[in-house]
Short mmCIF file of C-alpha atoms in Angstrom, two decimals:
data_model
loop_
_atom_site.label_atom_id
_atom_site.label_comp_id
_atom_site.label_asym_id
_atom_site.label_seq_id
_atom_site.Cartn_x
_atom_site.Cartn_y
_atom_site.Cartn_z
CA UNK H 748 -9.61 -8.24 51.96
CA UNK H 749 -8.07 -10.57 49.80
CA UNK H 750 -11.18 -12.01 48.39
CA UNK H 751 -11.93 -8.22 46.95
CA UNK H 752 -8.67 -7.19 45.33
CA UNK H 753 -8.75 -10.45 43.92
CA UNK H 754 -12.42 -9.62 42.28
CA UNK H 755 -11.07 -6.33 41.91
CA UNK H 756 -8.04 -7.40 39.33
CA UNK H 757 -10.47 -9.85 37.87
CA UNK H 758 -12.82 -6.96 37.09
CA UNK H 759 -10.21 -4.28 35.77
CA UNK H 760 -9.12 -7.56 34.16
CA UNK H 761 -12.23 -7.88 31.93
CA UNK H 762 -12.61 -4.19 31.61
CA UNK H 763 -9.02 -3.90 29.91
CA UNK H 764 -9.74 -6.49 27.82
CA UNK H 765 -13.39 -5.35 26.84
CA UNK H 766 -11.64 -1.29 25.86
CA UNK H 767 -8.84 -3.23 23.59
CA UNK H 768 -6.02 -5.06 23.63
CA UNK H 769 -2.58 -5.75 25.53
CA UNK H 770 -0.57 -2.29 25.67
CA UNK H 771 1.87 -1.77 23.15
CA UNK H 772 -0.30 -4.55 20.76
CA UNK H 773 -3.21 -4.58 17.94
CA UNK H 774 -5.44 -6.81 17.77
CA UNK H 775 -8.07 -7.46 15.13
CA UNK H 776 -10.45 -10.11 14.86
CA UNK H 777 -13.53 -11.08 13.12
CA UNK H 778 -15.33 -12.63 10.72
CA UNK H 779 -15.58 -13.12 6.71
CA UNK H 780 -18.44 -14.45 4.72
CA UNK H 781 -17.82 -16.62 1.56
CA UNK H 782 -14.43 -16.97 2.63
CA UNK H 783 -14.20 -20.17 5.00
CA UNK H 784 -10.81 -21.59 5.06
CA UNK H 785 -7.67 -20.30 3.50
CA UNK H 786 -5.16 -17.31 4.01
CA UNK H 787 -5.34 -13.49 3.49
CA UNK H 788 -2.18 -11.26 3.31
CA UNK H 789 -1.33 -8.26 5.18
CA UNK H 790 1.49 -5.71 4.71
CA UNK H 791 2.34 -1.87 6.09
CA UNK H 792 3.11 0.89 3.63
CA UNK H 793 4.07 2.78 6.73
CA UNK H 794 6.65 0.22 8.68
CA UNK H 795 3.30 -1.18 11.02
CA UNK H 796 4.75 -4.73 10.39
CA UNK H 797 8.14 -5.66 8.36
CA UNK H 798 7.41 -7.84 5.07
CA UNK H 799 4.23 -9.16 3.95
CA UNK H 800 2.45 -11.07 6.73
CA UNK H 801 -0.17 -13.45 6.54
CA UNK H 802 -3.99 -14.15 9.02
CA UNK H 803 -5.39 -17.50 9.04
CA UNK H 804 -9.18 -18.20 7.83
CA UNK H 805 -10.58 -20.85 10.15
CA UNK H 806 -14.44 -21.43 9.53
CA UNK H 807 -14.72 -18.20 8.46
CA UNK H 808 -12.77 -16.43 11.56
CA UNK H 809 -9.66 -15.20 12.23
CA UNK H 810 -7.62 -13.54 14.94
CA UNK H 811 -4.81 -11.30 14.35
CA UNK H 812 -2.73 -9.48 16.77
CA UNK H 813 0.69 -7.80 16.34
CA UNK H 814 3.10 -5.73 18.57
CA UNK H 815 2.22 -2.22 17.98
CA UNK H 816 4.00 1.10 19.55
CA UNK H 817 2.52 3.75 16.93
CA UNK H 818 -0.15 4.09 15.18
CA UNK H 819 0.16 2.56 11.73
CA UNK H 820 -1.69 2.08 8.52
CA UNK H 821 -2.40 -2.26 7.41
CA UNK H 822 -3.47 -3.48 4.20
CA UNK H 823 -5.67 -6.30 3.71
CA UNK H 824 -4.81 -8.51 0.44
CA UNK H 825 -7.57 -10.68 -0.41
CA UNK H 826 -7.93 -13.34 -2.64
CA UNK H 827 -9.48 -11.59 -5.48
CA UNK H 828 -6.04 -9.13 -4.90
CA UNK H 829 -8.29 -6.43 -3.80
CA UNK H 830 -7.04 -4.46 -0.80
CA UNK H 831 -8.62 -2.85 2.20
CA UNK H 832 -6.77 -0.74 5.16
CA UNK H 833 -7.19 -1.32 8.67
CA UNK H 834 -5.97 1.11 10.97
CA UNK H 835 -3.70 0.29 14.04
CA UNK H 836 -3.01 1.64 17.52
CA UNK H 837 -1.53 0.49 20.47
CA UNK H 838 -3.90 -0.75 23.11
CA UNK H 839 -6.48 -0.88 20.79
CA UNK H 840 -8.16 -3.83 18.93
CA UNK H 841 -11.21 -3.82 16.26
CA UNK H 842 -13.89 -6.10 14.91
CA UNK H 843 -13.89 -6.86 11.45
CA UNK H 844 -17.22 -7.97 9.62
CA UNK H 845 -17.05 -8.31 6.00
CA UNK H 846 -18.67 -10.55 2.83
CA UNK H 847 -16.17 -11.32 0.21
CA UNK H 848 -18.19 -10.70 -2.60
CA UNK H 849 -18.84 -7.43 -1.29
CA UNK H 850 -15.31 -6.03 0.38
CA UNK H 851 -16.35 -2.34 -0.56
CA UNK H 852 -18.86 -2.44 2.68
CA UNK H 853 -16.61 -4.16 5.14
CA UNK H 854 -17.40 -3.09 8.78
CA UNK H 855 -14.76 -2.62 11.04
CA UNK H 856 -15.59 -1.62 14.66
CA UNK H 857 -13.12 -0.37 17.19
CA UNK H 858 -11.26 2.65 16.76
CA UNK H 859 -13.09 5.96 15.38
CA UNK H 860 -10.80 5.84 12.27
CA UNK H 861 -11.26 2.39 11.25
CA UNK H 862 -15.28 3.36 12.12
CA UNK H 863 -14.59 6.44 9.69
CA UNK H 864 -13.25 4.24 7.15
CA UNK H 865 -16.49 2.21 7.72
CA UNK H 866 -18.47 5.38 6.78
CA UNK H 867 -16.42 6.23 3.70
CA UNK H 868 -16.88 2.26 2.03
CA UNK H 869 -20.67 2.16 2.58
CA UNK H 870 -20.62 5.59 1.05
CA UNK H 871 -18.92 4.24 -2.02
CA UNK H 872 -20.31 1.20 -2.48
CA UNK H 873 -22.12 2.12 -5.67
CA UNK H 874 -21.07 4.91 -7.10
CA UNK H 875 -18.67 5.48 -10.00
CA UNK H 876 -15.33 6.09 -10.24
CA UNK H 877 -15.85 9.80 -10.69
CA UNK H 878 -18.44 10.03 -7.42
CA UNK H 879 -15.95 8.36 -5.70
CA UNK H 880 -12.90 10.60 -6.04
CA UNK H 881 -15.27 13.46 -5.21
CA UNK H 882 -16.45 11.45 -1.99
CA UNK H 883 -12.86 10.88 -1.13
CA UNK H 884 -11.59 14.66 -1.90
CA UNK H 885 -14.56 15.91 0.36
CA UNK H 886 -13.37 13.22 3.12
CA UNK H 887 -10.00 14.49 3.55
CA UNK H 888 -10.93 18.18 4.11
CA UNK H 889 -13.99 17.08 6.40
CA UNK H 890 -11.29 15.00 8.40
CA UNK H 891 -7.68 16.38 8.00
CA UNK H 892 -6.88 14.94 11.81
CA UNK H 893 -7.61 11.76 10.29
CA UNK H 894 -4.97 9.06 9.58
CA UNK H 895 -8.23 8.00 7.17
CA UNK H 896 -7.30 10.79 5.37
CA UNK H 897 -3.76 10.41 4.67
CA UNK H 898 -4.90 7.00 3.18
CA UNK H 899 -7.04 8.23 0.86
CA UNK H 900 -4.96 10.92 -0.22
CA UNK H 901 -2.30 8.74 -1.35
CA UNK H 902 -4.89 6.22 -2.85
CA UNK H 903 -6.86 8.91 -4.79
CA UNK H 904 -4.76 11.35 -6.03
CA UNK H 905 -1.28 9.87 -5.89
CA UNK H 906 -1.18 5.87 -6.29
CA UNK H 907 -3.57 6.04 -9.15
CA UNK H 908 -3.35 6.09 -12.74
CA UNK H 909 -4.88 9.26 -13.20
CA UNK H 910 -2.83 11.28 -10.22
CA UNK H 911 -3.47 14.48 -9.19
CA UNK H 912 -0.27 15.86 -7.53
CA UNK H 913 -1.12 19.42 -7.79
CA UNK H 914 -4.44 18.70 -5.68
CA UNK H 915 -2.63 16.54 -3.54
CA UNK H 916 0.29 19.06 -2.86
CA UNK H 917 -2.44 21.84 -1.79
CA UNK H 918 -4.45 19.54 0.61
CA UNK H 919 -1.48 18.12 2.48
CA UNK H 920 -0.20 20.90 4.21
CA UNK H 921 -4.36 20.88 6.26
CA UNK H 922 -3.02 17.24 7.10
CA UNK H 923 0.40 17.92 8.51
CA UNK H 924 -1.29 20.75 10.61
CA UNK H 925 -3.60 18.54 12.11
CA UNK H 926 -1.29 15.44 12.55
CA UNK H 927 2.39 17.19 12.99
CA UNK H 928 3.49 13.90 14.35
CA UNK H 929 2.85 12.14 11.73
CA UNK H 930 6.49 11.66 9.91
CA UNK H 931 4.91 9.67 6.67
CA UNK H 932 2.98 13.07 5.42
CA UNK H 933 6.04 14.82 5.70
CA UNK H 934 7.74 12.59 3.98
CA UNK H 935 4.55 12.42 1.08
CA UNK H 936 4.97 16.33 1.16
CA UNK H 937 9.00 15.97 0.12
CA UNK H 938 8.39 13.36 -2.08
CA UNK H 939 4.99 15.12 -4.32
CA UNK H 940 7.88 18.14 -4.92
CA UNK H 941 10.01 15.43 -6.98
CA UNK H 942 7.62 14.30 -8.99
CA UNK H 943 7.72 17.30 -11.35
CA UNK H 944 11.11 15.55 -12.57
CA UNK H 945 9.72 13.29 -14.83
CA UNK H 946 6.18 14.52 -16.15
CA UNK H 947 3.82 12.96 -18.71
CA UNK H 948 5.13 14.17 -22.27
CA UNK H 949 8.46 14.56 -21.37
CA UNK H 950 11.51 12.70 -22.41
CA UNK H 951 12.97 9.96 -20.49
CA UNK H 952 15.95 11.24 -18.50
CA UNK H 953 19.46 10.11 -18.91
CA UNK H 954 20.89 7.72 -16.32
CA UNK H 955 23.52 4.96 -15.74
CA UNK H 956 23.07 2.21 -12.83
CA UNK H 957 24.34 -0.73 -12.40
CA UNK H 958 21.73 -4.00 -12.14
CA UNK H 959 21.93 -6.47 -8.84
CA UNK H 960 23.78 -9.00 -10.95
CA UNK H 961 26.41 -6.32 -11.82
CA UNK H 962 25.55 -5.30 -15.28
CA UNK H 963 25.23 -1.84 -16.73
CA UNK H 964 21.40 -0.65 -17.92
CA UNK H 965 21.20 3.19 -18.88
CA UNK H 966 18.59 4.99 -20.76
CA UNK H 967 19.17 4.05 -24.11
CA UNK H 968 17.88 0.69 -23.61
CA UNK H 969 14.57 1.80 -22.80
CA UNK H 970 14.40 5.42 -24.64
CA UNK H 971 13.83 3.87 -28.34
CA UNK H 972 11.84 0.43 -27.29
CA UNK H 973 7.80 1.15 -28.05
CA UNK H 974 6.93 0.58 -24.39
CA UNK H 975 8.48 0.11 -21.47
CA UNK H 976 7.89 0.50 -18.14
CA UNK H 977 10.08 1.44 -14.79
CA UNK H 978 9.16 0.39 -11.59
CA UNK H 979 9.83 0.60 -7.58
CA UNK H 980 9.00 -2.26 -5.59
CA UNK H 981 10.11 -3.97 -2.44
CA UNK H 982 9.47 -7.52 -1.02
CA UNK H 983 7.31 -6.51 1.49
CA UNK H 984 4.77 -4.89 -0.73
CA UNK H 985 2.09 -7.43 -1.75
CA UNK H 986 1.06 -4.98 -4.89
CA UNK H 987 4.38 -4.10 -6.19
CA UNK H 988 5.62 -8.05 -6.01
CA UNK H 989 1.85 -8.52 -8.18
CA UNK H 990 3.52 -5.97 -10.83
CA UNK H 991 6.34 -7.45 -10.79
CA UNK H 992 5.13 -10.57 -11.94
CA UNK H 993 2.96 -9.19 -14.47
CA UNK H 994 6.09 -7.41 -16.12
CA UNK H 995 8.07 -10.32 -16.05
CA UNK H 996 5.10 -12.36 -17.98
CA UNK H 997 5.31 -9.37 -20.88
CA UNK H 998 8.78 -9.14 -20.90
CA UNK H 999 8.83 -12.47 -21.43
CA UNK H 1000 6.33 -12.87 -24.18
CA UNK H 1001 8.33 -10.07 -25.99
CA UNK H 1002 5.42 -7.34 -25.58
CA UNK H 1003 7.20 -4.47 -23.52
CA UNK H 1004 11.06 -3.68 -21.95
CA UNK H 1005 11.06 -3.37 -18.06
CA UNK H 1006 13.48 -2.06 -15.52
CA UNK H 1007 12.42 -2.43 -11.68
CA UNK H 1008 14.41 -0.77 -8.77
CA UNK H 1009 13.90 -2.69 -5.59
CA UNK H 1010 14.00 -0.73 -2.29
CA UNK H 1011 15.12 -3.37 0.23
CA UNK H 1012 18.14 -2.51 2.21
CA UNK H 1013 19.96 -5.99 1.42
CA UNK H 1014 21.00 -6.35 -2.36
CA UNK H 1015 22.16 -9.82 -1.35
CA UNK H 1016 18.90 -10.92 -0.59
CA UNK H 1017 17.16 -9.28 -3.39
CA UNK H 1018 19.47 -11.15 -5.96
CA UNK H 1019 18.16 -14.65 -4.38
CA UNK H 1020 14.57 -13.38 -4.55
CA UNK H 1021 14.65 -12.64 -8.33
CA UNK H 1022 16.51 -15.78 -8.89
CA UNK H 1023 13.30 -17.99 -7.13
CA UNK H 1024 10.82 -15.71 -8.89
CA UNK H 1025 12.62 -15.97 -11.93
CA UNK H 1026 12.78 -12.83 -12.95
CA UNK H 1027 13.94 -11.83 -16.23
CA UNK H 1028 14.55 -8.13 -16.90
CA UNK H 1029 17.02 -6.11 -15.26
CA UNK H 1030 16.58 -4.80 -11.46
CA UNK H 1031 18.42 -2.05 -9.51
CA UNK H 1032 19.37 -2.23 -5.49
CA UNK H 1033 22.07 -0.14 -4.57
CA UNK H 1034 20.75 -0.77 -0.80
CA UNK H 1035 19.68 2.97 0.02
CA UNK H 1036 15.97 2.16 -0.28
CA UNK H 1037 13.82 5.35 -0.69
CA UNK H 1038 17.13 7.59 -0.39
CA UNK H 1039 18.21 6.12 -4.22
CA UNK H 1040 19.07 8.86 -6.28
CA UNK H 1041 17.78 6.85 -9.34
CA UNK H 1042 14.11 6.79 -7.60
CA UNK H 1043 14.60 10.62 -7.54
CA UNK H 1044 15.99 10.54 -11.50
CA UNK H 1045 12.75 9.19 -12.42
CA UNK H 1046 10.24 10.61 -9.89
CA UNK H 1047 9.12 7.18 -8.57
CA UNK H 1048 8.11 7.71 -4.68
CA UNK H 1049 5.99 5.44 -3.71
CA UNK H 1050 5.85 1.58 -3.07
CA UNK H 1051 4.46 0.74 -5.70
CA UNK H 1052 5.12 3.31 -7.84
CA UNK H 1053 6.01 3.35 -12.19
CA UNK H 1054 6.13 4.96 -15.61
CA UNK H 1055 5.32 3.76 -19.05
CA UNK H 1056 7.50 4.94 -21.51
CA UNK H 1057 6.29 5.03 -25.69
CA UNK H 1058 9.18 5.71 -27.87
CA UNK H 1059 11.00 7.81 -25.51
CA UNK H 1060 8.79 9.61 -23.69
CA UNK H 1061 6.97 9.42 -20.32
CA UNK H 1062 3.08 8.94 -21.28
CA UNK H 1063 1.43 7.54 -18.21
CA UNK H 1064 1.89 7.24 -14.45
CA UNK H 1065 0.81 4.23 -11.73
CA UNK H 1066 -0.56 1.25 -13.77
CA UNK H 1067 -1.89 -1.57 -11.96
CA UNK H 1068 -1.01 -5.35 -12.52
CA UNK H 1069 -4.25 -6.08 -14.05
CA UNK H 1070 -3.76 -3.01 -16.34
CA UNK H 1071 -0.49 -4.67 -17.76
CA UNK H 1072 -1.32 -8.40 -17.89
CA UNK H 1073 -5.19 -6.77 -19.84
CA UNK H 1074 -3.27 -4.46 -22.01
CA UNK H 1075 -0.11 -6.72 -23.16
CA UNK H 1076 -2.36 -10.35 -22.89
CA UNK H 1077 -0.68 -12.00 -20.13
CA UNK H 1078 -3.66 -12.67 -18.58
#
């Protein structure tokens, strides 16, 4: 008798492990092709993991598992700075295949979103820009159960230089149906209403703040410089900490003005992270991360998130790091 419940928990052993991973963990595991030793990054827009974490390349493998009570959204920062999401839930773990030259048809088996996602790269591999938003608008109403979707609705039509709130606004709502538990779409839903604040065309709005160093900044600093650009950032975003680099390298070769508002909850720590960075333009924490009312002044809701600002007016929305460093040659 003890001979079989001893096969017995060896067996349910190997079946737990062959379904996933440990309860209340994600695992994910795989390999990479022209990528043999080194380090990739990994961060959460939605709270997955705290701060920007990092998965070891060993002879082109890796193993990565985290504690995991939710399901959560991870991003994937490679070397080239390109990003791709993996998609996390308790229990659950996934195989990653992918060739670094070719990240836009990385395979990840597993879960059926990450297998979704799968799906949605290969069909995007080659097309242009213009396919692809139509590829990713016609994914989101295909799949509005999908955590997939909420990805690619912020990626498409919100975190992009050409954004699309009004499209975004009406497809939501068929998302929060489908995933009511889902707290970050409601909070997306709040956040798109803002955003009519500060609208391409119009005028910078007024506002006083006070930087992490203590000094006053207000909108006539910015309002008659030829360009300059406001951002949100936080430490644990991989992307914004890129832009925030490339602003510092044109602020510093005199090319634009720059005003960042960091979202971490510890203005302390902040102050000693600009300091090692060496950042030199002013930055606002006032320590009530997304609930700042300056975010909400300037319509900045995301992480990252910006505006550009020509001669006193708001002309464009969501540039990239490599659009700043091409643009004001700080390459």
């Amino acid at each position: 008798m003890r001979m079989k419940r001893i096969v017995y928990m060896f067996l349910l052993s190997l079946l737990l492990v062959s379904c996933g991973t440990r309860s209340g963990y994600f695992k994910m595991e795989g390999r990479f092709l022209h990528i043999n030793q080194g380090e990739l990054y990994v961060y959460s827009p939605d709270g997955g993991i705290k701060g920007v974490d990092t998965i070891k390349v060993e002879t082109g493998r890796f193993s990565y598992e985290i504690p995991c009570s939710r399901s959560a959204t991870l991003v994937i920062v490679f070397p080239n700075y390109s990003t791709q999401p993996i998609f996390a839930e308790s229990g659950e773990a996934v195989e990653v295949k992918a060739d670094a030259s070719h990240l836009k048809e990385m395979e990840v088996e597993g879960t059926e979103a990450n297998e979704l996602m799968t799906k949605f790269r290969k069909q995007i591999a080659s097309v242009a820009p213009p396919q692809e938003l139509k590829y990713a608008i016609q994914f989101i109403k295909d799949h509005p159960e999908s955590p997939v979707s909420a990805y690619l609705l912020n990626r498409y039509l919100i975190q992009t230089e050409s954004p699309d709130y009004k499209l975004a606004a009406q497809l939501l709502p068929l998302l929060i149906k489908e995933q009511p538990e889902n707290t970050a779409l409601s909070r997306l839903n709040r956040q798109i209403k803002d955003l009519g604040n500060v609208e391409i065309g119009r005028k910078l709005p007024h506002f006083t703040a006070k930087d992490v160093n203590g000094k006053a900044v207000n909108d006539a600093m910015y309002s008659n410089k030829n360009v300059a650009i406001i951002s949100v950032w936080a430490t644990w975003s991989y992307e914004s900490l890129d832009i925030q680099r490339a602003l510092n390298d044109a602020v510093k070769a005199g090319k634009i003005a720059a005003l960042s508002i960091c979202v971490d909850a510890n203005p302390k720590e902040v102050r000693q992270s600009l300091v090692r960075d060496d950042i030199q333009f002013p930055n606002v924490c006032d320590g009530k991360m997304l609930s700042s009312p300056l975010l909400k002044t300037f319509g900045l809701t995301m992480i990252p998130d910006n505006i550009v600002i020509r001669n006193g007016k708001v002309t464009e929305r969501n540039i990239t790091a490599n659009t700043i460093r091409q643009r004001y040659g700080v390459e």
